[in-house]
Each structure stands twice: as C-alpha cells, then as structure tokens.
PDB file of C-alpha atoms in Angstrom:
ATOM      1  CA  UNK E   1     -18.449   3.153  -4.564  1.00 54.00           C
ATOM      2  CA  UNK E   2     -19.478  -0.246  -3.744  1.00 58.00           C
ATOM      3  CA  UNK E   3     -18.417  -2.430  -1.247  1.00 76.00           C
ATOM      4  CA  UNK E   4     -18.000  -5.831  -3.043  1.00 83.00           C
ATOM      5  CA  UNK E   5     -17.638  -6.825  -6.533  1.00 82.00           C
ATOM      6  CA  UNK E   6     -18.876  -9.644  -8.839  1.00 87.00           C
ATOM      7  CA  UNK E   7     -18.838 -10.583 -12.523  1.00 88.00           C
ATOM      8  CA  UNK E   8     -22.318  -8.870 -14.514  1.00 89.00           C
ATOM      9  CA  UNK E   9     -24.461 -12.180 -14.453  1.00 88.00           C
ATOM     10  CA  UNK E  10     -24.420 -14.463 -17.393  1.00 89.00           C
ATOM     11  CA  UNK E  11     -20.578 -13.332 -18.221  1.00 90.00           C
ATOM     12  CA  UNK E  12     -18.389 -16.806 -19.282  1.00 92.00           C
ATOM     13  CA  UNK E  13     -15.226 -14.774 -19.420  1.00 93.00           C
ATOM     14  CA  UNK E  14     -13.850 -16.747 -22.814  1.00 94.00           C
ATOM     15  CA  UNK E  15     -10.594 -15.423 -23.221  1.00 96.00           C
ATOM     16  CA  UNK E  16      -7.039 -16.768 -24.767  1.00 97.00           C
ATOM     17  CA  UNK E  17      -3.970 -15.105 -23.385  1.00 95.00           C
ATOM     18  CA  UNK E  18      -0.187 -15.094 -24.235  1.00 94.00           C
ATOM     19  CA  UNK E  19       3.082 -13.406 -23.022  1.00 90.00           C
ATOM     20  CA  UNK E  20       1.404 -11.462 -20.316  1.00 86.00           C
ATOM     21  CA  UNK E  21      -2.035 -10.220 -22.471  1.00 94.00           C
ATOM     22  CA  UNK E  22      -5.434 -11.780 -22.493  1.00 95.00           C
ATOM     23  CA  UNK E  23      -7.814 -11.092 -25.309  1.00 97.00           C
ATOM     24  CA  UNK E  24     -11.889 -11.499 -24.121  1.00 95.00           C
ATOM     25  CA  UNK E  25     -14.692 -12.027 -25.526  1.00 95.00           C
ATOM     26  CA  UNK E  26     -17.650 -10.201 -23.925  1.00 93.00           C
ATOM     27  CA  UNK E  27     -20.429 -13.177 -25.067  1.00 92.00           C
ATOM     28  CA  UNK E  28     -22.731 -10.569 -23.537  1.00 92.00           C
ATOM     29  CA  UNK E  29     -22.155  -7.665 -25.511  1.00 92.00           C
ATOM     30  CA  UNK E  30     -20.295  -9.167 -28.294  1.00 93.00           C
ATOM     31  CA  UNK E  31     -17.180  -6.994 -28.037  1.00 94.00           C
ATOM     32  CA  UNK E  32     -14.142  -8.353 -27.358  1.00 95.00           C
ATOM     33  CA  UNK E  33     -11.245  -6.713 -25.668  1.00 95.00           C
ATOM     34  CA  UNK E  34      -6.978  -6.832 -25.117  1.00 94.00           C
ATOM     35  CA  UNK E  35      -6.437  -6.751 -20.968  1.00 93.00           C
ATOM     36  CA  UNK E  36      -3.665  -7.187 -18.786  1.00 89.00           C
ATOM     37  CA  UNK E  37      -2.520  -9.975 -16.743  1.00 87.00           C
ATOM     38  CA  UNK E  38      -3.313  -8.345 -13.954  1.00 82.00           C
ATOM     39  CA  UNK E  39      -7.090  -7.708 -14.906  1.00 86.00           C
ATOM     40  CA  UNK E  40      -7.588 -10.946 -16.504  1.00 90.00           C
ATOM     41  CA  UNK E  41      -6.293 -11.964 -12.323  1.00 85.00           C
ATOM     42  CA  UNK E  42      -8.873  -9.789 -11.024  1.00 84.00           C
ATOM     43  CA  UNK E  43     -11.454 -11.172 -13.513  1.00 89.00           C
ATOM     44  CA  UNK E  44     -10.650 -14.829 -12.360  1.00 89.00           C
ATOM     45  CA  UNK E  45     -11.042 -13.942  -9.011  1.00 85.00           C
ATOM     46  CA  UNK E  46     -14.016 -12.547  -9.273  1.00 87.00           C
ATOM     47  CA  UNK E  47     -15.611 -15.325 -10.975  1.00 89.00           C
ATOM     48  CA  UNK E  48     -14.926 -17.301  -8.158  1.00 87.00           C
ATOM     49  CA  UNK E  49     -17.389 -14.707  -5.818  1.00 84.00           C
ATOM     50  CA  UNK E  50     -18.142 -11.501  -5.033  1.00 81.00           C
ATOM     51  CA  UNK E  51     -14.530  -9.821  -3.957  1.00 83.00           C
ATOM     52  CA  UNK E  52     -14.338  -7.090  -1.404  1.00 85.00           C
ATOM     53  CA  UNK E  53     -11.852  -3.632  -2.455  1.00 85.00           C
ATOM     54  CA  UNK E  54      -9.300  -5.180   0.513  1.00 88.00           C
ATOM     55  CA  UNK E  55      -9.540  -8.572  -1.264  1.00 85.00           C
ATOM     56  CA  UNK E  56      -8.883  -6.939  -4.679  1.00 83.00           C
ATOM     57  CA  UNK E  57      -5.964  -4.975  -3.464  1.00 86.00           C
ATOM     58  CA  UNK E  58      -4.340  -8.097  -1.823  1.00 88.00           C
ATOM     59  CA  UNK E  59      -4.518 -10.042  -5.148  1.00 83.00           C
ATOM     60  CA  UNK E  60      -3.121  -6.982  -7.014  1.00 81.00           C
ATOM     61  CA  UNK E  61      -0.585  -6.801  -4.412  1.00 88.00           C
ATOM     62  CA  UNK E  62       0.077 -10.793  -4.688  1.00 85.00           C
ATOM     63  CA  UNK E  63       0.347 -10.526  -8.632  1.00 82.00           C
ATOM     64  CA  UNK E  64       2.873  -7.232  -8.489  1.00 83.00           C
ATOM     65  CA  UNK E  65       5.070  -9.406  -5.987  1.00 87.00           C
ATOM     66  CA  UNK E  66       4.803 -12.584  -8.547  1.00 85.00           C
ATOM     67  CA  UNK E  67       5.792 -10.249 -11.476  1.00 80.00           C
ATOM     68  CA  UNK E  68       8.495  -8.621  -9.934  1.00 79.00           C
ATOM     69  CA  UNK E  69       9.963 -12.254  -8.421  1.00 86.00           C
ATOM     70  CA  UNK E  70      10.020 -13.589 -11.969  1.00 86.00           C
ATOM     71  CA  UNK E  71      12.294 -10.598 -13.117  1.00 81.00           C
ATOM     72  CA  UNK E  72      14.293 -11.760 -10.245  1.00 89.00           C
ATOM     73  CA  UNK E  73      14.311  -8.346  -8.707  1.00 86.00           C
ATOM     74  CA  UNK E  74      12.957  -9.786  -5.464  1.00 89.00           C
ATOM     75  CA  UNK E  75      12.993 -12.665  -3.764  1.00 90.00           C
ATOM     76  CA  UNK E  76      10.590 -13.870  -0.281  1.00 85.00           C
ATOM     77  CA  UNK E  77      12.641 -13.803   3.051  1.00 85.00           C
TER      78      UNK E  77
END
C-alpha cells in the first residue's frame, strides 16, 4: 500500500454537491460519478497535497465528529 496519496495529475475535480452528495466529473476519463461527503472531503484534501494514511484518517475522523455534532448527538468539552 502506499505511503502518501495525491490526486492522478491533470484531475480538476469539477463537482456540484447538495444535501450531503457530490456528483464529479472525471474531465480525465469522462465519467462522472455520485460520492459522499466524506470522499468529496478526502478529495479536497488531497488536492491541496499529497496526504499521508494518518492524515487521511484524522480528516475522516474530523468529518465523523462534524457530522455527528450537527445531529446534536455530541457536543466538544
């Protein structure tokens, strides 16, 4: 498995997303596809640089927490 991540080069991640889904358009491959919230997030960050599997986990971790605050079925302390 490898050790970081990064977007295939080239990829301009157009996507439009509503009430937690994202649809994308591959402009590389010319499929498009329906993803979650959470792997549009992962996406995003990865745009932004190569991401480690600790980094990805943390920002999984982050959105899980964000989700479940919004439900107010958590709270920070």
């Amino acid at each position: 498995m490898a050790s970081t991540w990064r977007l295939v080069s080239g990829q301009a991640l157009l996507h439009r997303g509503w009430d937690g889904a994202f649809v994308l358009y591959n402009d590389l491959s010319g499929d498009t596809h329906l993803l979650s919230e959470e792997a549009m997030a992962l996406l995003l960050a990865l745009r932004d640089g190569d991401v480690t599997p600790e980094e990805l986990a943390a920002l999984e971790l982050a959105e899980l927490l964000a989700t479940l605050c919004r439900l107010d079925l958590i709270e920070p302390c």
